[in-house]
Short mmCIF file of C-alpha atoms in Angstrom, two decimals:
data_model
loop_
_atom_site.label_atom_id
_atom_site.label_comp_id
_atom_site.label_asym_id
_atom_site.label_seq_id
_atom_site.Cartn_x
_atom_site.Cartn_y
_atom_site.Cartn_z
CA UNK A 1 -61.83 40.68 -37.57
CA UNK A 2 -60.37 44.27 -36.86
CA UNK A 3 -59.55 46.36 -39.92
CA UNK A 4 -57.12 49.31 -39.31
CA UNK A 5 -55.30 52.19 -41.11
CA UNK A 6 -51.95 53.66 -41.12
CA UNK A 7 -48.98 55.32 -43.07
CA UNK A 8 -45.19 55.45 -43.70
CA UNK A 9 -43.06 57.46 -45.43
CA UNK A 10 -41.47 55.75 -48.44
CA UNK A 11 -38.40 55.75 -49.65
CA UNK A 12 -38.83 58.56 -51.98
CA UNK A 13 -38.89 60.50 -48.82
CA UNK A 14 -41.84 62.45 -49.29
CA UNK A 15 -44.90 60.07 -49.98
CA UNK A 16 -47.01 59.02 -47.24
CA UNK A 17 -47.66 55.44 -48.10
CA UNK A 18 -51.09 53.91 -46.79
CA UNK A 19 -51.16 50.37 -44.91
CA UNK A 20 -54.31 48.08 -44.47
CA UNK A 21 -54.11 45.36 -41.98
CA UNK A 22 -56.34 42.92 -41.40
CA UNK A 23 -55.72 41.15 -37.90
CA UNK A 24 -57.98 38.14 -36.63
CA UNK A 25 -60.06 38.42 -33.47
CA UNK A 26 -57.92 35.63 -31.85
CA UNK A 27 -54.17 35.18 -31.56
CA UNK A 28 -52.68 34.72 -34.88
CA UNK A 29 -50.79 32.11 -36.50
CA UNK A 30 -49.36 33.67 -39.50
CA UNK A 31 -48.61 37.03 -41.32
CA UNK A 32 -49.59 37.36 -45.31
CA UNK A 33 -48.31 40.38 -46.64
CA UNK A 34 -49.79 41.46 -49.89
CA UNK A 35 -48.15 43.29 -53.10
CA UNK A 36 -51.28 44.41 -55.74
CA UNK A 37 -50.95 44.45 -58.83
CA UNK A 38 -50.53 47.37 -61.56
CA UNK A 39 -53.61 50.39 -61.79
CA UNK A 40 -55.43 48.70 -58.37
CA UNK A 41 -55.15 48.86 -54.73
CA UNK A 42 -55.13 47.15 -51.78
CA UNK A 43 -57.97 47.66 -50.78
CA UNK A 44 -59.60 45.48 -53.59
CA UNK A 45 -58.35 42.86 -51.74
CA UNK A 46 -60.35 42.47 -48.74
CA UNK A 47 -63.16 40.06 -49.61
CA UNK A 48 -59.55 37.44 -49.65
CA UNK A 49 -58.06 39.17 -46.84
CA UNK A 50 -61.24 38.32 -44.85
CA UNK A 51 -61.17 34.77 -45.20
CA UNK A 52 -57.58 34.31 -44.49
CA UNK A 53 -58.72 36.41 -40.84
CA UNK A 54 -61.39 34.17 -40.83
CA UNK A 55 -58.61 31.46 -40.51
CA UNK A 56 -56.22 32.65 -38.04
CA UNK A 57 -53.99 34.61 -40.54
CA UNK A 58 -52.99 38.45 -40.28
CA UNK A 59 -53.16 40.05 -43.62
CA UNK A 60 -51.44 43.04 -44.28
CA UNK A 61 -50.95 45.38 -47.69
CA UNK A 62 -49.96 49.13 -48.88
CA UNK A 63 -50.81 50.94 -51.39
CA UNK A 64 -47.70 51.28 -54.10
CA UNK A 65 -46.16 54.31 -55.02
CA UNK A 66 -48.58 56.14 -57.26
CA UNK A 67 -51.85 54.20 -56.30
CA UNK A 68 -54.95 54.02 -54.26
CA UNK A 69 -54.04 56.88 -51.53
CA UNK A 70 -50.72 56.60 -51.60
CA UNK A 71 -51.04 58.92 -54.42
CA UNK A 72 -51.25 62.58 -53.78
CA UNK A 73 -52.81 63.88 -56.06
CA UNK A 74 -54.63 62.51 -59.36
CA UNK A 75 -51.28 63.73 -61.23
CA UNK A 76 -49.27 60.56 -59.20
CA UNK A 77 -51.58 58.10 -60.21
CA UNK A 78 -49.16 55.72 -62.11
CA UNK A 79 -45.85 57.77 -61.30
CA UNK A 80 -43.31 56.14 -59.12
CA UNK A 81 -41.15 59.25 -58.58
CA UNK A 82 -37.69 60.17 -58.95
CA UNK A 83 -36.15 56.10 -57.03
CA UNK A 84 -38.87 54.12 -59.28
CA UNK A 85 -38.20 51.00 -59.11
CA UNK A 86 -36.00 51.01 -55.56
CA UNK A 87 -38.35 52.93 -54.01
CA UNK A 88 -41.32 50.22 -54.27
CA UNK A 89 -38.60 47.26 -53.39
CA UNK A 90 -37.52 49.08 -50.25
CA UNK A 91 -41.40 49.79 -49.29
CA UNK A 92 -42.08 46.32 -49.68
CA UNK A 93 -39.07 45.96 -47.58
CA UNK A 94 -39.90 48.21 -44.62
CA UNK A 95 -43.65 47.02 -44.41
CA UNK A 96 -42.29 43.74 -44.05
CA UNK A 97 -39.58 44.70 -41.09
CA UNK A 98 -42.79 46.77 -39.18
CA UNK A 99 -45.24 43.70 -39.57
CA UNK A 100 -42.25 41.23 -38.21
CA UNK A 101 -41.70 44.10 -35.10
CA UNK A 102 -45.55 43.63 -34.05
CA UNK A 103 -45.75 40.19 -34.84
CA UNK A 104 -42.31 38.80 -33.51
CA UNK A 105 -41.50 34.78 -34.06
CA UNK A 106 -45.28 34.35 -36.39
CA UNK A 107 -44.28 32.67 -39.71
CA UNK A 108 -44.23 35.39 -42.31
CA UNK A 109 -46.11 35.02 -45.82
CA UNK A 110 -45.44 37.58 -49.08
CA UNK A 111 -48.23 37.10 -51.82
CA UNK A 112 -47.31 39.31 -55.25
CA UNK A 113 -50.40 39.45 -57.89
CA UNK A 114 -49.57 40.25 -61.37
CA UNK A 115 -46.93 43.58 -61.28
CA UNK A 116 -47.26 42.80 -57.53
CA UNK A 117 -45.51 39.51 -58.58
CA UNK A 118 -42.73 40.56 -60.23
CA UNK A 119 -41.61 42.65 -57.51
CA UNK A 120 -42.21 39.60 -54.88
CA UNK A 121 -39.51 37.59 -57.47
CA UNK A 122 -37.00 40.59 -57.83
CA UNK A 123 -37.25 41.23 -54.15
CA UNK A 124 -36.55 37.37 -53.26
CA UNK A 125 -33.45 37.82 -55.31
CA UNK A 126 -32.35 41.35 -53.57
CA UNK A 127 -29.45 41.37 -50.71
CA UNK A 128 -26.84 44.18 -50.97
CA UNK A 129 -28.71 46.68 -49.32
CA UNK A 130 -30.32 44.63 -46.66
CA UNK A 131 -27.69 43.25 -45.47
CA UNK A 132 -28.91 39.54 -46.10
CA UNK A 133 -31.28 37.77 -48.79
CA UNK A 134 -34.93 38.85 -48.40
CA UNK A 135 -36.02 35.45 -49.26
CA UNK A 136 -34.30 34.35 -45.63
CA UNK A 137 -36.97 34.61 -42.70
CA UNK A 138 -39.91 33.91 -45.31
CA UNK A 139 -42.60 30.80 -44.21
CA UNK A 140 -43.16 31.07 -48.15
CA UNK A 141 -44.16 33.70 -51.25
CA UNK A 142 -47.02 32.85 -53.63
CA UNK A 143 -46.81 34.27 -57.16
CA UNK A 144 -49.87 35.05 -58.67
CA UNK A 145 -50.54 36.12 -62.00
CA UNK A 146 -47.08 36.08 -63.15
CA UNK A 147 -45.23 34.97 -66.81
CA UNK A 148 -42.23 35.52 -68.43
CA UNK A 149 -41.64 38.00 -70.75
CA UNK A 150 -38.79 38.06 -73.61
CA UNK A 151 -35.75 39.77 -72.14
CA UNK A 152 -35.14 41.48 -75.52
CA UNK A 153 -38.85 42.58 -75.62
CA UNK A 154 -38.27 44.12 -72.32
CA UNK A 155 -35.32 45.67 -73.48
CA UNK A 156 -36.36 46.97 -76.12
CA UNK A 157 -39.54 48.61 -73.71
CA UNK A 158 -36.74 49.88 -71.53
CA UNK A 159 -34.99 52.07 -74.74
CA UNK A 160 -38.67 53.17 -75.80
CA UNK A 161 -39.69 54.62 -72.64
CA UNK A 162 -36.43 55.93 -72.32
CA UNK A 163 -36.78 58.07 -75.10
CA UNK A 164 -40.12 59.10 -74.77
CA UNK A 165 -39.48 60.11 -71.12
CA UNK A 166 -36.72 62.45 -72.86
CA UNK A 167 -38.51 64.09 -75.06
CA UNK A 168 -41.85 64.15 -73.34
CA UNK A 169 -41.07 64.23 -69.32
CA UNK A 170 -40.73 61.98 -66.55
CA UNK A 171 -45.10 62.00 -65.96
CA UNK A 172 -45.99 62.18 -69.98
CA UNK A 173 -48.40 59.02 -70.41
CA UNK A 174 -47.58 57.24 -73.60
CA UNK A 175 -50.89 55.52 -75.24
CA UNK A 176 -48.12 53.91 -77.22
CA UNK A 177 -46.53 52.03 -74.69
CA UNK A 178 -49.47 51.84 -72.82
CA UNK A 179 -51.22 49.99 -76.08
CA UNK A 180 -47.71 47.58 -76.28
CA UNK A 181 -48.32 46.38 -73.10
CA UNK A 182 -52.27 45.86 -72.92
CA UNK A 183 -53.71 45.47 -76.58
CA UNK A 184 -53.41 41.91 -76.94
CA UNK A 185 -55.03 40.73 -73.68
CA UNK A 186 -58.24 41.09 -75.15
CA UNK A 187 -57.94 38.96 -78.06
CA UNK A 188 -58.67 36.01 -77.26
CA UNK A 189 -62.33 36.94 -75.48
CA UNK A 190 -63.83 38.87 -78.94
CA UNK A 191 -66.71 40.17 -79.06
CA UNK A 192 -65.29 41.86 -76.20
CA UNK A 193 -68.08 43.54 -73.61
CA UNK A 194 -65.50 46.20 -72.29
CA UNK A 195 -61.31 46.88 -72.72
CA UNK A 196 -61.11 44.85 -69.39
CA UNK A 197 -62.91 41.18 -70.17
CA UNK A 198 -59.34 39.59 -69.90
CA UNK A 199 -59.25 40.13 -65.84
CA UNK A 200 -62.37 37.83 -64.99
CA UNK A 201 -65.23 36.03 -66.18
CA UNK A 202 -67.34 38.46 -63.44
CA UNK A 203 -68.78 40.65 -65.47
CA UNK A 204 -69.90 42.75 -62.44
CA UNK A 205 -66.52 42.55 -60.93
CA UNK A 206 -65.16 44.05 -64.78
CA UNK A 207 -67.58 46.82 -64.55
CA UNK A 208 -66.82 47.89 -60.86
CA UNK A 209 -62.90 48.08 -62.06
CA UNK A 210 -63.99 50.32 -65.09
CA UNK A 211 -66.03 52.43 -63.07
CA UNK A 212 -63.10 52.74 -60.60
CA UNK A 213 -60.63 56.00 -60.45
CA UNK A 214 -57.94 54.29 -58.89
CA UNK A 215 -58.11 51.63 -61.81
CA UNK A 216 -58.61 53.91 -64.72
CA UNK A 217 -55.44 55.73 -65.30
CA UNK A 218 -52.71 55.31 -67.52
CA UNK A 219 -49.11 55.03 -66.27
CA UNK A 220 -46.13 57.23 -66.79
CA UNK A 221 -43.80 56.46 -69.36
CA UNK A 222 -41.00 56.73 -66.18
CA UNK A 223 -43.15 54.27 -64.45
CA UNK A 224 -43.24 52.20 -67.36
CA UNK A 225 -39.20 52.30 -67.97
CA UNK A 226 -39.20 51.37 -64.18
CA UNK A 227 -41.29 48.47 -64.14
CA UNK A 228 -39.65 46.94 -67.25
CA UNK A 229 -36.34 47.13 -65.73
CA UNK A 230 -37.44 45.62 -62.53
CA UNK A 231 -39.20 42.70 -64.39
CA UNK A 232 -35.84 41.94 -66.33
CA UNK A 233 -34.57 41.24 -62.90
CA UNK A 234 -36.89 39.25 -61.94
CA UNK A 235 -36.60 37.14 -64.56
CA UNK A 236 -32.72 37.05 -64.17
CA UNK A 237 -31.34 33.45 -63.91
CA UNK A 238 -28.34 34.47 -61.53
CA UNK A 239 -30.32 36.36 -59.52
CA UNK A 240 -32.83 33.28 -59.19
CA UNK A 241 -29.72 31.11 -57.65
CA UNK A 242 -29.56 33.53 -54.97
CA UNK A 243 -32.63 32.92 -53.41
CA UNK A 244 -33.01 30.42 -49.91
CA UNK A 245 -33.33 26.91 -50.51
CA UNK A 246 -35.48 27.27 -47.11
CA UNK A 247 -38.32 29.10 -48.84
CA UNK A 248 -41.58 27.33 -50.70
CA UNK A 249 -43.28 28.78 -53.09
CA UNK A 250 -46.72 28.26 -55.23
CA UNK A 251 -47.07 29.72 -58.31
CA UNK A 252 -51.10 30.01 -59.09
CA UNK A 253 -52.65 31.88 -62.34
CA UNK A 254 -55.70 31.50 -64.26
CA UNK A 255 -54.99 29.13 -67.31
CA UNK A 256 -56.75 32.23 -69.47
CA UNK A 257 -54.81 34.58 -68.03
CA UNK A 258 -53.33 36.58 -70.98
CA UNK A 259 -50.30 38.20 -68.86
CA UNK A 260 -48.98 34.48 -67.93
CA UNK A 261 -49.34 33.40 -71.48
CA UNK A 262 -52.30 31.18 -71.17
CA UNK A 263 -50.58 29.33 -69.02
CA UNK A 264 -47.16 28.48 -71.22
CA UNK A 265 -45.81 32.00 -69.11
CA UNK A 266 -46.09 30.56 -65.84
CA UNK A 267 -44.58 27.53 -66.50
CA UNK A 268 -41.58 28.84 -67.92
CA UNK A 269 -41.35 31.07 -64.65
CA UNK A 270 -42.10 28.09 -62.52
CA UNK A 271 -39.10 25.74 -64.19
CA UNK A 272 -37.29 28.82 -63.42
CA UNK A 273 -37.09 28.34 -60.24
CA UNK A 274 -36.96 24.65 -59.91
CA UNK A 275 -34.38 24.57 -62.34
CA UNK A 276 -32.20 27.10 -60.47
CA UNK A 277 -33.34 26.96 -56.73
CA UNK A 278 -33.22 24.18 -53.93
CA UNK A 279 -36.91 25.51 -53.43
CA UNK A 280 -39.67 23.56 -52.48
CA UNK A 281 -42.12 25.03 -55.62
CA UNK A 282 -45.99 24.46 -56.49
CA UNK A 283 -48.27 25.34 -59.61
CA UNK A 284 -51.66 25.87 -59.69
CA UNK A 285 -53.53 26.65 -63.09
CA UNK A 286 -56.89 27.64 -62.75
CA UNK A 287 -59.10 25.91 -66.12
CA UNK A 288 -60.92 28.77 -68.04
CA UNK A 289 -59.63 31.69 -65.09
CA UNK A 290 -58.70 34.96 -66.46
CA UNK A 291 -55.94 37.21 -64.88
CA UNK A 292 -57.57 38.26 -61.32
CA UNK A 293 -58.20 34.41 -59.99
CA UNK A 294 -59.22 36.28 -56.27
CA UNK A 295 -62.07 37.81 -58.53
CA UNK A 296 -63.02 34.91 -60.71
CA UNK A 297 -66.29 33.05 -60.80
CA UNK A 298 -64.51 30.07 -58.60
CA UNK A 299 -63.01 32.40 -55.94
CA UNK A 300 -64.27 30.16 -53.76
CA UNK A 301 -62.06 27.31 -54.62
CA UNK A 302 -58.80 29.21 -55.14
CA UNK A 303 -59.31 30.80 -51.63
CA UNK A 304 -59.53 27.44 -50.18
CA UNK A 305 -56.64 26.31 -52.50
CA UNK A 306 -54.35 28.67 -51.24
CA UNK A 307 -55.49 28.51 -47.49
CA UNK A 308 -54.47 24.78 -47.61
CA UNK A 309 -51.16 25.72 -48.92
CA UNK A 310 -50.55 28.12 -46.21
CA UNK A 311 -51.21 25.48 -43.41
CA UNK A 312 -49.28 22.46 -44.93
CA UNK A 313 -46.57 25.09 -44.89
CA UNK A 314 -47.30 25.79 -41.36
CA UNK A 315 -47.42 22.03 -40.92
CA UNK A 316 -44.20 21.55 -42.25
CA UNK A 317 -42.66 24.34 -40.16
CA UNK A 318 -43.69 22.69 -37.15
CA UNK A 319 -42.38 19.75 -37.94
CA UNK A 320 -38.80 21.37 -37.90
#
């Protein structure tokens, strides 16, 4: 397995934006293309990114706008800059376009964990600018760690940070939002060890993130207005019926995971899309997982889970 490094400019214009491939020491079969999640990078993804190398697959990530060292400086960490919300689509985009370039005809994978997934279902559903649906040319997207908020409770996030960011600035970090969005995931795993207990039953893997700068910052109430705006898309009905009725797509979460509702979340974003796409769609619920399944105490099985899923895919394709 060869790891390598490089950058592109984003489409703020200005940010360097750092890549992380992962490419297998034979000829590959398949590209997976990873979207992290919120306050992480990609780099905490290559124990997963491994295996799939391991198994003939090319895995491939950045590091979002205002993460890991795509930030600049320690005052980005968690601001998404002046295009917010476009910006991060069209750097999913133009990762994706560059990995298809070096790896012309290989079935292409997108995997979006947690905010990472919400950005993998509004950018299925995007077309205008790209000149066709980005859910045409995909082997298949995987949506992990995903739910379905309330539309008006999003909404209603989308005034609040609005505000705020009037009074206070674009890069003011609201503890009020902030506490909105994350107070509750705890609940249900009192006495609670640290603020963090809802992402995995590994308590070293909890203590590592805590430790962590890149996963101990708070975001900017402009980030915050962004990201609720782009999750009301992706929860968008219309925008569902846009998507390819060639595309599959697994939805896997931990059935403890407190951002997918315990479970009830992801199901109401999986009928989503079998009530409104032609897609071929899976669900996986993990028994007793938290929110990071890649970092729970049966990692083991969920890797395995999803490499299956990636070659009956493959299978199928070659049976076109």
């Amino acid at each position: 397995m060869k790891k390598t490094d490089e950058k592109f400019t984003s489409a703020d214009g200005r940010t360097p934006i750092h890549v992380r491939k992962w490419s297998p020491d034979e000829q590959p079969k398949a590209v997976v293309q990873l979207i992290h999640g919120m306050v992480e990078f990609v780099g905490r993804y290559s124990a997963f990114a491994s295996y799939l190398t391991d198994h003939g697959y090319v895995v491939v990530g950045h590091d979002q706008l205002g993460h890991g060292e795509s930030a600049m400086t320690p005052d980005d960490y968690g601001y998404f800059g002046e295009y917010g919300n476009e910006a991060l689509i069209a750097d999913i985009h133009t990762l994706r376009k560059r990995t298809e370039a070096e790896y012309p005809g290989l079935p292409y994978y997108m995997l979006g964990h947690s905010m990472g997934s919400f950005l993998l279902r509004q950018y299925l559903t995007e077309k205008e600018k790209y000149g066709a649906s980005c859910s045409e040319g995909l082997a298949g997207a995987i949506i992990m760690g995903t739910g379905q908020q309330k539309a008006i409770a999003l909404q209603s996030g989308i005034v609040l940070s609005a505000i705020i960011k009037g009074i206070r600035g674009h890069r003011h970090r609201s503890r009020l939002i902030n506490s909105m969005v994350f107070s509750s995931y705890n609940k249900k795993f009192k006495p609670a060890r640290t603020a963090f207990d809802w992402l995995t039953k590994d308590t070293e893997v909890v203590d590592w993130y805590c430790d962590e700068e890149w996963c101990s910052f708070i975001f900017t109430v402009s980030a915050y207005n962004e990201m609720f705006k782009g999750i009301l898309k992706s929860i968008d009905k219309n925008r569902t019926k846009t998507i390819s009725p060639n595309l599959a797509m697994l939805f896997v979460s931990g059935a403890d995971d407190p951002v997918g509702d315990f479970g009830e979340g992801v199901r109401k974003a999986y009928m989503q899309y079998i009530s409104n796409t032609k897609c071929i769609v899976d669900i996986k619920l993990y028994l007793d997982d938290r929110h990071e399944i890649l970092n729970e105490t049966d990692r083991d099985v969920v890797y395995a889970d999803i490499l299956t899923w990636l070659d009956e895919r493959l299978a199928d394709i070659d049976e076109l």
